[in-house]
PDB file of C-alpha atoms in Angstrom:
ATOM      1  CA  ASN S   1      -9.735  19.259   8.357  1.00  0.00           C
ATOM      2  CA  ALA S   2      -7.222  21.281   6.363  1.00  0.00           C
ATOM      3  CA  GLY S   3      -5.007  18.222   5.875  1.00  0.00           C
ATOM      4  CA  VAL S   4      -1.396  19.130   5.073  1.00  0.00           C
ATOM      5  CA  THR S   5      -0.649  22.788   4.425  1.00  0.00           C
ATOM      6  CA  GLN S   6       2.567  24.413   3.271  1.00  0.00           C
ATOM      7  CA  THR S   7       3.761  28.001   3.301  1.00  0.00           C
ATOM      8  CA  PRO S   8       4.842  29.776   1.223  1.00  0.00           C
ATOM      9  CA  LYS S   9       3.551  28.564  -2.151  1.00  0.00           C
ATOM     10  CA  PHE S  10       6.279  30.316  -4.141  1.00  0.00           C
ATOM     11  CA  ARG S  11       9.604  31.892  -3.268  1.00  0.00           C
ATOM     12  CA  VAL S  12      12.566  33.331  -5.142  1.00  0.00           C
ATOM     13  CA  LEU S  13      15.899  33.545  -3.329  1.00  0.00           C
ATOM     14  CA  LYS S  14      19.344  34.786  -4.206  1.00  0.00           C
ATOM     15  CA  THR S  15      22.308  32.493  -3.739  1.00  0.00           C
ATOM     16  CA  GLY S  16      23.429  32.557  -0.117  1.00  0.00           C
ATOM     17  CA  GLN S  17      20.120  33.670   1.347  1.00  0.00           C
ATOM     18  CA  SER S  18      18.345  31.604   3.956  1.00  0.00           C
ATOM     19  CA  MET S  19      14.713  30.653   4.377  1.00  0.00           C
ATOM     20  CA  THR S  20      12.369  28.302   6.210  1.00  0.00           C
ATOM     21  CA  LEU S  21       9.527  26.336   4.683  1.00  0.00           C
ATOM     22  CA  LEU S  22       6.672  25.533   7.017  1.00  0.00           C
ATOM     23  CA  CYS S  23       4.509  22.426   6.948  1.00  0.00           C
ATOM     24  CA  ALA S  24       1.534  21.824   9.209  1.00  0.00           C
ATOM     25  CA  GLN S  25      -0.869  18.894   9.511  1.00  0.00           C
ATOM     26  CA  ASP S  26      -4.025  18.535  11.560  1.00  0.00           C
ATOM     27  CA  MET S  27      -4.495  14.762  11.288  1.00  0.00           C
ATOM     28  CA  ASN S  28      -2.433  13.855  14.360  1.00  0.00           C
ATOM     29  CA  HIS S  29       0.043  11.943  12.215  1.00  0.00           C
ATOM     30  CA  GLU S  30       3.256  10.781  13.818  1.00  0.00           C
ATOM     31  CA  TYR S  31       5.340  10.683  10.647  1.00  0.00           C
ATOM     32  CA  MET S  32       6.207  13.774   8.615  1.00  0.00           C
ATOM     33  CA  TYR S  33       8.432  13.989   5.538  1.00  0.00           C
ATOM     34  CA  TRP S  34      10.084  16.557   3.314  1.00  0.00           C
ATOM     35  CA  TYR S  35      10.637  15.689  -0.356  1.00  0.00           C
ATOM     36  CA  ARG S  36      11.978  17.548  -3.327  1.00  0.00           C
ATOM     37  CA  GLN S  37      10.658  16.955  -6.836  1.00  0.00           C
ATOM     38  CA  ASP S  38      12.856  17.526  -9.850  1.00  0.00           C
ATOM     39  CA  PRO S  39      12.015  16.776 -13.499  1.00  0.00           C
ATOM     40  CA  GLY S  40      12.689  13.154 -14.422  1.00  0.00           C
ATOM     41  CA  MET S  41      13.777  12.276 -10.897  1.00  0.00           C
ATOM     42  CA  GLY S  42      10.510  11.827  -9.059  1.00  0.00           C
ATOM     43  CA  LEU S  43      10.377  12.506  -5.346  1.00  0.00           C
ATOM     44  CA  ARG S  44      13.497  12.281  -3.242  1.00  0.00           C
ATOM     45  CA  LEU S  45      13.320  12.217   0.532  1.00  0.00           C
ATOM     46  CA  ILE S  46      15.259  15.004   2.255  1.00  0.00           C
ATOM     47  CA  HIS S  47      14.485  14.458   5.950  1.00  0.00           C
ATOM     48  CA  TYR S  48      11.738  12.845   7.950  1.00  0.00           C
ATOM     49  CA  SER S  49      10.457  12.722  11.494  1.00  0.00           C
ATOM     50  CA  VAL S  50       8.664  10.112  13.556  1.00  0.00           C
ATOM     51  CA  GLY S  51       7.496  12.435  16.312  1.00  0.00           C
ATOM     52  CA  GLU S  52       8.016  15.703  18.140  1.00  0.00           C
ATOM     53  CA  GLY S  53      11.695  16.454  18.581  1.00  0.00           C
ATOM     54  CA  THR S  54      12.907  13.561  16.400  1.00  0.00           C
ATOM     55  CA  THR S  55      14.322  13.875  12.890  1.00  0.00           C
ATOM     56  CA  ALA S  56      16.333  11.665  10.558  1.00  0.00           C
ATOM     57  CA  LYS S  57      18.161  12.063   7.251  1.00  0.00           C
ATOM     58  CA  GLY S  58      16.672  10.867   4.019  1.00  0.00           C
ATOM     59  CA  GLU S  59      18.229  10.369   0.615  1.00  0.00           C
ATOM     60  CA  VAL S  60      19.375  13.961  -0.084  1.00  0.00           C
ATOM     61  CA  PRO S  61      19.834  15.801   3.261  1.00  0.00           C
ATOM     62  CA  ASP S  62      22.851  17.980   2.471  1.00  0.00           C
ATOM     63  CA  GLY S  63      22.192  21.727   2.613  1.00  0.00           C
ATOM     64  CA  TYR S  64      18.960  21.327   4.592  1.00  0.00           C
ATOM     65  CA  ASN S  65      18.033  21.249   8.248  1.00  0.00           C
ATOM     66  CA  VAL S  66      14.722  20.365   9.865  1.00  0.00           C
ATOM     67  CA  SER S  67      12.898  20.696  13.127  1.00  0.00           C
ATOM     68  CA  ARG S  68       9.701  19.076  14.375  1.00  0.00           C
ATOM     69  CA  LEU S  69       7.593  21.256  16.616  1.00  0.00           C
ATOM     70  CA  LYS S  70       4.547  20.170  18.664  1.00  0.00           C
ATOM     71  CA  ASN S  71       3.950  17.132  16.432  1.00  0.00           C
ATOM     72  CA  GLN S  72       1.931  19.048  13.877  1.00  0.00           C
ATOM     73  CA  ASN S  73       4.654  21.284  12.459  1.00  0.00           C
ATOM     74  CA  PHE S  74       7.697  20.282  10.445  1.00  0.00           C
ATOM     75  CA  LEU S  75      10.080  23.007   9.287  1.00  0.00           C
ATOM     76  CA  LEU S  76      12.617  22.759   6.479  1.00  0.00           C
ATOM     77  CA  GLY S  77      15.481  25.251   6.578  1.00  0.00           C
ATOM     78  CA  LEU S  78      17.953  26.301   3.935  1.00  0.00           C
ATOM     79  CA  GLU S  79      20.846  28.106   5.624  1.00  0.00           C
ATOM     80  CA  SER S  80      22.648  29.220   2.472  1.00  0.00           C
ATOM     81  CA  ALA S  81      20.610  28.625  -0.656  1.00  0.00           C
ATOM     82  CA  ALA S  82      22.271  27.361  -3.843  1.00  0.00           C
ATOM     83  CA  PRO S  83      20.902  27.192  -7.416  1.00  0.00           C
ATOM     84  CA  SER S  84      20.946  23.366  -7.114  1.00  0.00           C
ATOM     85  CA  GLN S  85      18.196  23.723  -4.523  1.00  0.00           C
ATOM     86  CA  THR S  86      15.797  25.130  -7.100  1.00  0.00           C
ATOM     87  CA  SER S  87      12.962  22.621  -6.931  1.00  0.00           C
ATOM     88  CA  VAL S  88       9.427  21.954  -5.834  1.00  0.00           C
ATOM     89  CA  TYR S  89       9.277  20.925  -2.182  1.00  0.00           C
ATOM     90  CA  PHE S  90       6.540  18.697  -0.822  1.00  0.00           C
ATOM     91  CA  CYS S  91       5.676  17.915   2.742  1.00  0.00           C
ATOM     92  CA  ALA S  92       3.794  14.740   3.615  1.00  0.00           C
ATOM     93  CA  SER S  93       2.508  13.030   6.728  1.00  0.00           C
ATOM     94  CA  SER S  94       1.295   9.566   7.727  1.00  0.00           C
ATOM     95  CA  PHE S  95       0.302   7.480  10.708  1.00  0.00           C
ATOM     96  CA  TRP S  96       2.827   5.350  12.503  1.00  0.00           C
ATOM     97  CA  THR S  97       2.629   1.668  11.638  1.00  0.00           C
ATOM     98  CA  SER S  98       4.397  -1.092  13.478  1.00  0.00           C
ATOM     99  CA  GLY S  99       7.437  -2.741  11.998  1.00  0.00           C
ATOM    100  CA  GLY S 100       7.985  -2.955   8.287  1.00  0.00           C
ATOM    101  CA  THR S 101       4.719  -4.499   7.272  1.00  0.00           C
ATOM    102  CA  GLY S 102       2.340  -1.653   7.928  1.00  0.00           C
ATOM    103  CA  TYR S 103       0.235   0.254   5.436  1.00  0.00           C
ATOM    104  CA  ASN S 104       1.811   3.673   4.941  1.00  0.00           C
ATOM    105  CA  GLU S 105      -0.462   6.061   3.043  1.00  0.00           C
ATOM    106  CA  GLN S 106       1.189   9.449   2.925  1.00  0.00           C
ATOM    107  CA  PHE S 107      -0.848  12.648   2.647  1.00  0.00           C
ATOM    108  CA  PHE S 108       0.795  15.437   0.695  1.00  0.00           C
ATOM    109  CA  GLY S 109       0.690  19.195   0.858  1.00  0.00           C
ATOM    110  CA  PRO S 110       0.289  21.343  -2.278  1.00  0.00           C
ATOM    111  CA  GLY S 111       4.016  22.079  -2.588  1.00  0.00           C
ATOM    112  CA  THR S 112       6.350  25.082  -2.477  1.00  0.00           C
ATOM    113  CA  ARG S 113       8.042  26.162  -5.691  1.00  0.00           C
ATOM    114  CA  LEU S 114      11.482  27.554  -4.839  1.00  0.00           C
ATOM    115  CA  THR S 115      13.804  29.272  -7.295  1.00  0.00           C
ATOM    116  CA  VAL S 116      17.362  30.151  -6.303  1.00  0.00           C
ATOM    117  CA  LEU S 117      19.068  32.656  -8.602  1.00  0.00           C
TER     118      LEU S 117
ATOM    119  CA  GLY F   1      19.154  -1.213  -2.571  1.00  0.00           C
ATOM    120  CA  GLU F   2      15.667   0.059  -3.111  1.00  0.00           C
ATOM    121  CA  ASP F   3      14.784   1.370  -6.555  1.00  0.00           C
ATOM    122  CA  VAL F   4      11.582   1.953  -8.503  1.00  0.00           C
ATOM    123  CA  GLU F   5      11.569   2.487 -12.262  1.00  0.00           C
ATOM    124  CA  GLN F   6       8.853   3.598 -14.636  1.00  0.00           C
ATOM    125  CA  SER F   7       8.711   5.090 -18.095  1.00  0.00           C
ATOM    126  CA  LEU F   8       8.431   8.885 -18.207  1.00  0.00           C
ATOM    127  CA  PHE F   9       5.709   9.482 -20.814  1.00  0.00           C
ATOM    128  CA  LEU F  10       2.553   7.884 -22.157  1.00  0.00           C
ATOM    129  CA  SER F  11       0.168   9.348 -24.706  1.00  0.00           C
ATOM    130  CA  VAL F  12      -3.277   7.835 -25.323  1.00  0.00           C
ATOM    131  CA  ARG F  13      -6.451   8.736 -27.144  1.00  0.00           C
ATOM    132  CA  GLU F  14      -9.542   9.592 -25.151  1.00  0.00           C
ATOM    133  CA  GLY F  15     -11.653   6.479 -24.618  1.00  0.00           C
ATOM    134  CA  ASP F  16      -8.735   4.053 -24.989  1.00  0.00           C
ATOM    135  CA  SER F  17      -7.130   2.127 -22.122  1.00  0.00           C
ATOM    136  CA  SER F  18      -3.894   3.348 -20.551  1.00  0.00           C
ATOM    137  CA  VAL F  19      -1.344   0.995 -19.048  1.00  0.00           C
ATOM    138  CA  ILE F  20       1.425   2.393 -16.883  1.00  0.00           C
ATOM    139  CA  ASN F  21       4.190   0.004 -15.876  1.00  0.00           C
ATOM    140  CA  CYS F  22       6.587  -0.026 -12.955  1.00  0.00           C
ATOM    141  CA  THR F  23       9.367  -2.292 -11.700  1.00  0.00           C
ATOM    142  CA  TYR F  24      10.675  -2.361  -8.151  1.00  0.00           C
ATOM    143  CA  THR F  25      13.549  -4.061  -6.401  1.00  0.00           C
ATOM    144  CA  ASP F  26      12.617  -4.668  -2.767  1.00  0.00           C
ATOM    145  CA  SER F  27      10.961  -8.088  -2.628  1.00  0.00           C
ATOM    146  CA  SER F  28      10.014  -7.502   1.018  1.00  0.00           C
ATOM    147  CA  SER F  29       7.688  -4.601   0.145  1.00  0.00           C
ATOM    148  CA  THR F  30       4.307  -5.487   1.585  1.00  0.00           C
ATOM    149  CA  TYR F  31       2.350  -2.687  -0.039  1.00  0.00           C
ATOM    150  CA  LEU F  32       2.730  -1.052  -3.439  1.00  0.00           C
ATOM    151  CA  TYR F  33       1.033   2.195  -4.284  1.00  0.00           C
ATOM    152  CA  TRP F  34      -0.055   4.347  -7.172  1.00  0.00           C
ATOM    153  CA  TYR F  35      -0.195   8.091  -6.576  1.00  0.00           C
ATOM    154  CA  LYS F  36      -1.619  10.713  -8.944  1.00  0.00           C
ATOM    155  CA  GLN F  37      -0.323  14.268  -9.260  1.00  0.00           C
ATOM    156  CA  GLU F  38      -2.470  16.768 -11.123  1.00  0.00           C
ATOM    157  CA  PRO F  39      -0.863  19.953 -12.488  1.00  0.00           C
ATOM    158  CA  GLY F  40       0.209  22.340  -9.743  1.00  0.00           C
ATOM    159  CA  ALA F  41      -0.906  20.035  -6.942  1.00  0.00           C
ATOM    160  CA  GLY F  42       0.522  17.566  -4.473  1.00  0.00           C
ATOM    161  CA  LEU F  43       0.307  13.790  -4.772  1.00  0.00           C
ATOM    162  CA  GLN F  44      -2.852  11.915  -3.895  1.00  0.00           C
ATOM    163  CA  LEU F  45      -3.153   8.193  -3.290  1.00  0.00           C
ATOM    164  CA  LEU F  46      -4.996   6.616  -6.204  1.00  0.00           C
ATOM    165  CA  THR F  47      -4.898   2.967  -5.217  1.00  0.00           C
ATOM    166  CA  TYR F  48      -2.691   0.365  -3.588  1.00  0.00           C
ATOM    167  CA  ILE F  49      -2.216  -3.387  -3.563  1.00  0.00           C
ATOM    168  CA  PHE F  50      -1.117  -5.741  -0.842  1.00  0.00           C
ATOM    169  CA  SER F  51       1.756  -8.000  -1.813  1.00  0.00           C
ATOM    170  CA  ASN F  52      -0.217 -11.236  -1.449  1.00  0.00           C
ATOM    171  CA  MET F  53      -2.641 -10.136  -4.187  1.00  0.00           C
ATOM    172  CA  ASP F  54      -2.215 -10.510  -7.944  1.00  0.00           C
ATOM    173  CA  MET F  55      -4.884  -8.080  -8.992  1.00  0.00           C
ATOM    174  CA  LYS F  56      -7.050  -5.345  -7.575  1.00  0.00           C
ATOM    175  CA  GLN F  57      -9.905  -3.644  -9.387  1.00  0.00           C
ATOM    176  CA  ASP F  58     -11.475  -0.340  -8.410  1.00  0.00           C
ATOM    177  CA  GLN F  59     -13.972   1.048 -10.943  1.00  0.00           C
ATOM    178  CA  ARG F  60     -11.910   2.062 -14.012  1.00  0.00           C
ATOM    179  CA  LEU F  61      -8.615   1.160 -12.342  1.00  0.00           C
ATOM    180  CA  THR F  62      -6.978  -2.271 -12.418  1.00  0.00           C
ATOM    181  CA  VAL F  63      -3.703  -2.968 -10.647  1.00  0.00           C
ATOM    182  CA  LEU F  64      -1.726  -6.059 -11.596  1.00  0.00           C
ATOM    183  CA  LEU F  65       1.164  -7.342  -9.504  1.00  0.00           C
ATOM    184  CA  ASN F  66       3.727  -9.912 -10.632  1.00  0.00           C
ATOM    185  CA  LYS F  67       5.854 -10.580  -7.548  1.00  0.00           C
ATOM    186  CA  LYS F  68       8.166 -12.981  -9.315  1.00  0.00           C
ATOM    187  CA  ASP F  69       9.202 -10.309 -11.831  1.00  0.00           C
ATOM    188  CA  LYS F  70       8.708  -7.414  -9.351  1.00  0.00           C
ATOM    189  CA  HIS F  71       6.438  -5.753 -11.875  1.00  0.00           C
ATOM    190  CA  LEU F  72       3.433  -3.568 -11.128  1.00  0.00           C
ATOM    191  CA  SER F  73       1.027  -2.064 -13.624  1.00  0.00           C
ATOM    192  CA  LEU F  74      -1.890   0.350 -13.525  1.00  0.00           C
ATOM    193  CA  ARG F  75      -4.581   0.092 -16.177  1.00  0.00           C
ATOM    194  CA  ILE F  76      -7.075   2.909 -16.630  1.00  0.00           C
ATOM    195  CA  ALA F  77     -10.074   1.918 -18.698  1.00  0.00           C
ATOM    196  CA  ASP F  78     -11.913   4.444 -20.892  1.00  0.00           C
ATOM    197  CA  THR F  79      -9.260   7.098 -20.299  1.00  0.00           C
ATOM    198  CA  GLN F  80     -10.620  10.640 -20.019  1.00  0.00           C
ATOM    199  CA  THR F  81      -8.967  14.049 -20.348  1.00  0.00           C
ATOM    200  CA  GLY F  82      -9.320  14.409 -16.579  1.00  0.00           C
ATOM    201  CA  ASP F  83      -6.923  11.477 -16.207  1.00  0.00           C
ATOM    202  CA  SER F  84      -4.082  13.593 -17.617  1.00  0.00           C
ATOM    203  CA  ALA F  85      -1.573  13.763 -14.772  1.00  0.00           C
ATOM    204  CA  ILE F  86       1.686  12.298 -13.515  1.00  0.00           C
ATOM    205  CA  TYR F  87       1.361   8.835 -12.001  1.00  0.00           C
ATOM    206  CA  PHE F  88       3.878   7.665  -9.421  1.00  0.00           C
ATOM    207  CA  CYS F  89       4.541   4.091  -8.436  1.00  0.00           C
ATOM    208  CA  ALA F  90       5.862   3.619  -4.881  1.00  0.00           C
ATOM    209  CA  GLU F  91       6.995   0.699  -2.770  1.00  0.00           C
ATOM    210  CA  SER F  92       6.991   0.523   1.003  1.00  0.00           C
ATOM    211  CA  ALA F  93      10.372   0.239   2.688  1.00  0.00           C
ATOM    212  CA  PHE F  94      11.488  -0.267   6.257  1.00  0.00           C
ATOM    213  CA  SER F  95      14.853   1.286   6.910  1.00  0.00           C
ATOM    214  CA  GLY F  96      16.538   2.453  10.073  1.00  0.00           C
ATOM    215  CA  GLY F  97      13.495   1.381  12.075  1.00  0.00           C
ATOM    216  CA  TYR F  98      11.107   3.603  10.154  1.00  0.00           C
ATOM    217  CA  ASN F  99       8.569   3.193   7.386  1.00  0.00           C
ATOM    218  CA  LYS F 100       9.274   5.032   4.157  1.00  0.00           C
ATOM    219  CA  LEU F 101       8.022   5.088   0.589  1.00  0.00           C
ATOM    220  CA  ILE F 102      10.350   4.821  -2.397  1.00  0.00           C
ATOM    221  CA  PHE F 103       8.917   6.609  -5.417  1.00  0.00           C
ATOM    222  CA  GLY F 104       9.551   6.135  -9.097  1.00  0.00           C
ATOM    223  CA  ALA F 105      10.243   9.134 -11.346  1.00  0.00           C
ATOM    224  CA  GLY F 106       6.604   9.347 -12.424  1.00  0.00           C
ATOM    225  CA  THR F 107       4.854   8.686 -15.742  1.00  0.00           C
ATOM    226  CA  ARG F 108       3.267  11.698 -17.399  1.00  0.00           C
ATOM    227  CA  LEU F 109      -0.004  10.604 -19.019  1.00  0.00           C
ATOM    228  CA  ALA F 110      -1.286  12.815 -21.823  1.00  0.00           C
ATOM    229  CA  VAL F 111      -4.817  12.159 -23.085  1.00  0.00           C
ATOM    230  CA  HIS F 112      -5.700  13.593 -26.479  1.00  0.00           C
ATOM    231  CA  PRO F 113      -9.006  13.680 -28.344  1.00  0.00           C
TER     232      PRO F 113
END
């Protein structure tokens, strides 16, 4: 199993450009997540998905859009990049657990380092 | 609301014990987790504890949970240079019908000879 993979690993954009980050998982997980990691702020949830065709907003969704394709792919789009979106982006996935009492181990990809000039 | 706090840095000498502390706010969290992030890599689950436990030991790792004070700690015995990493505390949360994790800012552990 490859686990969770992310492409690309690095990217430099100019302000106003657009791009899509791709995440794929081969563990048949229902949940997928996009986080951004900034120094001193830990991981903040951007968007998440609980299955093909479903997405929901996380803590910091503005400026990003997502789509969930065929359950194993979760795409993060930046329509018009801004310097404030310079960050390291992590994708994660986990199994569905019932209600609010379930164990929720998330498996992370290696990250995409994005710089917006 | 949900919030997880931890100190940002810890420096220890090789062979000593490291203790990383965390406080959380959601008393309904049923699981609490410790993740490890090595340089240039994603996060990996290190250990976890169920909320009805006070302590969990796994080789060099000891997790202590004080539910009354909402305090979680991770002790690493005989700390090695390979333990240098960022350690994230996380609590489980159920919001909008979905399971999520709320992460702290991460504690950077530096191990020196």
